[in-house]
Tab-separated table of C-alpha atoms in Angstrom:
chain	number	residue	atom	x	y	z
A	23	ASN	CA	233.728	203.126	-55.404
A	24	ALA	CA	236.541	204.521	-57.455
A	25	GLY	CA	234.639	204.967	-60.818
A	26	VAL	CA	233.078	208.046	-62.187
A	27	MET	CA	230.344	209.232	-60.177
A	28	GLN	CA	227.276	211.457	-61.248
A	29	ASN	CA	224.412	212.696	-59.609
A	30	PRO	CA	221.591	212.803	-59.456
A	31	ARG	CA	220.790	209.876	-61.720
A	32	HIS	CA	217.497	211.130	-62.597
A	33	LEU	CA	216.189	214.742	-62.711
A	34	VAL	CA	212.964	216.069	-63.569
A	35	ARG	CA	212.533	219.815	-64.299
A	36	ARG	CA	209.524	221.982	-65.363
A	37	ARG	CA	210.153	224.336	-68.433
A	38	GLY	CA	212.135	227.311	-67.504
A	39	GLN	CA	213.776	225.912	-64.464
A	40	GLU	CA	217.414	225.226	-64.026
A	41	ALA	CA	219.035	221.898	-64.223
A	42	ARG	CA	222.523	221.204	-62.265
A	43	LEU	CA	224.246	218.030	-63.088
A	44	ARG	CA	227.428	216.979	-61.242
A	45	CYS	CA	230.400	214.650	-61.931
A	46	SER	CA	233.231	213.324	-59.835
A	47	PRO	CA	235.937	211.963	-61.917
A	48	MET	CA	237.960	208.749	-61.276
A	49	LYS	CA	240.582	209.151	-58.611
A	50	GLY	CA	243.709	210.552	-60.299
A	51	HIS	CA	241.801	211.786	-63.266
A	52	SER	CA	242.107	215.535	-64.066
A	53	HIS	CA	240.296	215.701	-67.298
A	54	VAL	CA	236.445	215.700	-67.503
A	55	TYR	CA	234.197	215.442	-70.561
A	56	TRP	CA	230.586	215.759	-70.948
A	57	TYR	CA	228.423	214.139	-73.660
A	58	ARG	CA	224.556	214.446	-74.505
A	59	GLN	CA	222.767	211.322	-75.779
A	60	LEU	CA	219.120	211.742	-77.011
A	61	PRO	CA	216.918	208.827	-77.308
A	62	GLU	CA	217.860	206.427	-80.197
A	63	GLU	CA	220.964	208.648	-81.042
A	64	GLY	CA	224.726	208.490	-80.583
A	65	LEU	CA	226.885	210.400	-77.979
A	66	LYS	CA	227.413	214.060	-78.814
A	67	PHE	CA	230.547	215.937	-77.244
A	68	MET	CA	229.707	218.889	-75.326
A	69	VAL	CA	232.595	220.139	-73.543
A	70	TYR	CA	236.170	219.156	-72.055
A	71	LEU	CA	237.514	220.383	-69.016
A	72	GLN	CA	240.434	220.399	-66.860
A	73	LYS	CA	240.603	221.778	-63.412
A	74	GLU	CA	239.651	225.256	-63.605
A	75	ASN	CA	239.991	225.320	-67.419
A	76	ILE	CA	237.627	224.864	-70.355
A	77	ILE	CA	239.778	223.189	-72.951
A	78	ASP	CA	237.260	222.656	-75.547
A	79	GLU	CA	233.484	223.710	-75.540
A	80	SER	CA	232.783	223.510	-79.331
A	81	GLY	CA	229.895	221.203	-78.598
A	82	MET	CA	228.139	223.333	-76.217
A	83	PRO	CA	224.884	225.235	-77.119
A	84	LYS	CA	225.823	228.789	-77.273
A	85	GLU	CA	222.856	229.673	-74.729
A	86	ARG	CA	221.700	228.443	-71.467
A	87	PHE	CA	224.610	225.709	-71.010
A	88	SER	CA	227.373	226.215	-69.121
A	89	ALA	CA	230.180	224.088	-67.461
A	90	GLU	CA	232.900	224.322	-64.736
A	91	PHE	CA	235.298	222.250	-63.177
A	92	PRO	CA	236.693	223.805	-59.902
A	93	LYS	CA	239.889	223.318	-58.019
A	94	GLU	CA	237.860	221.623	-55.385
A	95	GLY	CA	234.611	219.695	-55.853
A	96	PRO	CA	232.830	217.938	-58.845
A	97	SER	CA	232.531	219.391	-62.327
A	98	ILE	CA	229.058	220.904	-62.890
A	99	LEU	CA	226.940	221.173	-66.054
A	100	ARG	CA	224.404	223.821	-65.728
A	101	ILE	CA	221.370	224.116	-67.954
A	102	GLN	CA	219.385	227.220	-67.506
A	103	GLN	CA	215.619	228.052	-68.382
A	104	VAL	CA	215.286	224.315	-69.582
A	105	VAL	CA	213.216	223.397	-72.603
A	106	ARG	CA	211.728	220.107	-73.443
A	107	GLY	CA	214.220	219.639	-76.146
A	108	ASP	CA	216.913	219.135	-73.344
A	109	SER	CA	215.532	215.964	-72.385
A	110	ALA	CA	218.357	213.436	-72.824
A	111	ALA	CA	220.886	211.327	-70.908
A	112	TYR	CA	223.958	213.349	-69.905
A	113	PHE	CA	227.078	211.511	-69.449
A	114	CYS	CA	230.257	212.576	-67.985
A	115	ALA	CA	233.662	210.867	-68.482
A	116	SER	CA	237.119	211.147	-67.361
A	117	SER	CA	240.458	210.398	-68.571
A	118	PHE	CA	244.184	210.558	-66.934
A	119	PRO	CA	246.121	212.913	-69.292
A	120	GLY	CA	249.248	211.986	-71.179
A	121	GLY	CA	250.517	208.897	-73.027
A	122	LEU	CA	249.421	207.910	-76.279
A	123	ASN	CA	245.806	207.136	-75.729
A	124	ASN	CA	242.913	209.063	-74.030
A	125	GLU	CA	240.751	206.180	-72.688
A	126	GLN	CA	237.774	207.862	-71.250
A	127	PHE	CA	235.648	206.100	-68.552
A	128	PHE	CA	232.018	207.087	-68.408
A	129	GLY	CA	229.845	207.534	-65.268
A	130	PRO	CA	226.211	205.971	-65.064
A	131	GLY	CA	224.646	209.317	-66.568
A	132	THR	CA	222.065	211.563	-65.499
A	133	ARG	CA	218.537	211.212	-67.194
A	134	LEU	CA	216.968	214.670	-67.480
A	135	THR	CA	213.472	214.924	-68.136
A	136	VAL	CA	211.804	218.297	-68.759
A	137	LEU	CA	208.052	218.545	-68.255
B	12	GLN	CA	230.582	214.809	-94.080
B	13	LYS	CA	230.192	212.908	-90.814
B	14	GLU	CA	233.537	212.587	-88.862
B	15	VAL	CA	232.988	209.182	-87.628
B	16	GLU	CA	230.612	206.844	-89.527
B	17	GLN	CA	229.028	203.453	-88.882
B	18	ASN	CA	226.322	201.289	-90.100
B	19	SER	CA	223.416	201.717	-87.710
B	20	GLY	CA	222.325	198.231	-87.984
B	21	PRO	CA	220.733	196.235	-86.582
B	22	LEU	CA	223.421	193.625	-87.185
B	23	SER	CA	221.747	190.052	-86.248
B	24	VAL	CA	224.310	186.949	-86.018
B	25	PRO	CA	223.641	183.630	-84.584
B	26	GLU	CA	224.975	182.476	-81.431
B	27	GLY	CA	228.660	181.239	-81.741
B	28	ALA	CA	229.346	183.237	-85.070
B	29	ILE	CA	231.709	186.120	-85.733
B	30	ALA	CA	230.095	189.432	-85.590
B	31	SER	CA	232.162	192.324	-87.711
B	32	LEU	CA	231.656	195.729	-86.819
B	33	ASN	CA	232.994	198.573	-89.073
B	34	CYS	CA	233.681	202.114	-88.686
B	35	THR	CA	235.248	204.809	-91.146
B	36	TYR	CA	236.650	208.339	-89.954
B	37	SER	CA	237.422	211.420	-91.888
B	38	ASP	CA	240.165	213.060	-89.890
B	39	ARG	CA	243.691	211.699	-91.225
B	40	GLY	CA	245.421	213.153	-88.094
B	41	SER	CA	243.514	210.805	-85.892
B	42	GLN	CA	245.699	208.764	-83.669
B	43	SER	CA	243.675	206.662	-80.975
B	44	PHE	CA	240.817	204.621	-81.649
B	45	PHE	CA	238.206	202.993	-79.250
B	46	TRP	CA	235.421	200.488	-79.184
B	47	TYR	CA	232.841	200.940	-76.644
B	48	ARG	CA	229.881	198.762	-75.736
B	49	GLN	CA	226.610	200.201	-74.318
B	50	TYR	CA	223.818	198.040	-73.305
B	51	SER	CA	220.289	199.923	-73.374
B	52	GLY	CA	219.739	202.505	-70.724
B	53	LYS	CA	223.371	202.156	-69.481
B	54	SER	CA	226.550	204.014	-69.888
B	55	PRO	CA	229.394	203.476	-72.442
B	56	GLU	CA	231.913	200.761	-71.585
B	57	LEU	CA	235.408	200.811	-73.171
B	58	ILE	CA	236.309	197.303	-74.394
B	59	MET	CA	239.153	197.950	-76.780
B	60	PHE	CA	241.534	200.621	-77.907
B	61	ILE	CA	244.069	200.657	-80.689
B	62	TYR	CA	246.534	203.067	-82.094
B	63	SER	CA	248.848	201.181	-84.601
B	64	ASN	CA	248.076	199.771	-87.647
B	65	GLY	CA	247.105	196.090	-87.661
B	66	ASP	CA	245.192	193.757	-85.208
B	67	LYS	CA	244.993	193.725	-81.640
B	68	GLU	CA	243.475	190.937	-79.857
B	69	ASP	CA	241.895	190.646	-76.290
B	70	GLY	CA	239.925	187.585	-75.683
B	71	ARG	CA	236.951	187.123	-78.097
B	72	PHE	CA	237.618	190.587	-79.419
B	73	THR	CA	239.978	191.769	-82.318
B	74	ALA	CA	240.320	195.465	-83.211
B	75	GLN	CA	241.699	195.984	-86.625
B	76	LEU	CA	243.093	199.339	-87.879
B	77	ASN	CA	244.102	200.832	-91.304
B	78	LYS	CA	244.949	204.131	-91.206
B	79	ALA	CA	245.754	204.352	-95.068
B	80	SER	CA	242.097	203.429	-95.581
B	81	GLN	CA	240.807	205.394	-92.558
B	82	TYR	CA	239.014	202.304	-91.149
B	83	VAL	CA	238.730	200.619	-87.896
B	84	SER	CA	236.815	197.352	-87.280
B	85	LEU	CA	235.983	195.204	-84.345
B	86	LEU	CA	235.509	191.458	-84.542
B	87	ILE	CA	233.657	189.555	-81.814
B	88	ARG	CA	234.409	185.729	-82.038
B	89	ASP	CA	232.035	183.179	-80.446
B	90	SER	CA	229.193	185.697	-80.333
B	91	GLN	CA	227.085	185.299	-77.191
B	92	PRO	CA	223.544	186.752	-76.541
B	93	SER	CA	225.294	188.770	-73.904
B	94	ASP	CA	227.179	190.706	-76.834
B	95	SER	CA	223.834	192.039	-77.851
B	96	ALA	CA	224.357	195.794	-77.561
B	97	THR	CA	225.295	199.006	-79.292
B	98	TYR	CA	228.856	199.382	-80.234
B	99	LEU	CA	230.243	202.752	-80.610
B	100	CYS	CA	233.523	203.555	-82.464
B	101	ALA	CA	235.209	206.614	-81.078
B	102	VAL	CA	238.447	208.541	-82.477
B	103	SER	CA	240.671	211.081	-80.886
B	104	GLN	CA	243.542	213.090	-82.451
B	105	THR	CA	245.849	213.099	-79.730
B	106	SER	CA	245.841	212.053	-75.913
B	107	TYR	CA	244.820	215.427	-75.168
B	108	ASP	CA	241.992	216.011	-77.652
B	109	LYS	CA	238.335	215.327	-77.340
B	110	VAL	CA	236.883	211.984	-78.647
B	111	ILE	CA	234.721	211.907	-81.320
B	112	PHE	CA	231.887	209.036	-81.389
B	113	GLY	CA	230.140	207.432	-84.090
B	114	PRO	CA	226.325	206.814	-84.142
B	115	GLY	CA	226.846	203.296	-82.979
B	116	THR	CA	225.782	199.872	-84.407
B	117	SER	CA	223.233	197.834	-83.032
B	118	LEU	CA	224.287	194.219	-82.500
B	119	SER	CA	221.779	191.189	-81.781
B	120	VAL	CA	223.079	187.937	-81.186
B	121	ILE	CA	220.339	185.407	-81.853
B	122	PRO	CA	220.499	182.186	-79.445
């Protein structure tokens, strides 16, 4: 499967626990984006990363949320001390840099439920 | 002012008709424009992109861009029930910039 991979697909956490969401981009893609989608709402940009660099984190909440994309391994979105309002679908997308366009291809998403 | 706006719908069209989905954006510096389809409970799927003024056709889909009016649209000809989904308009300034999504328009094609 050469597509964007995310795991886990479903994650249940209790309030106060940590959630770790992983994303492996498509082969050859070096840009990763994280989005959050609340029920019945649109996609909200969170963060844009390249290998070992955060390019744009303007959509990330100031507290409890962090993201990384290490030189080796998947990109990780970490949510510390989760609250019920964090329940949402979290999508990762990847793109190939350069050219006129910036087509992003999405993974299947991680559905986070906070009890 | 929202950066990318779409009518939320739902937009209902009969099978075989043309569905017209509209999108406006606020940043005049935007260069790339995308249409994604999202089925309920699934991830967005890229169906079209356009970056030049005018029309771009791909099968039953036609994307139209008017940068002067800051307007982009998607036409779906011969609509099928399988086209029933939410359609997301997305805009990017450059190939190295983040993509901003609109809230989506829900389309329902009635058999």
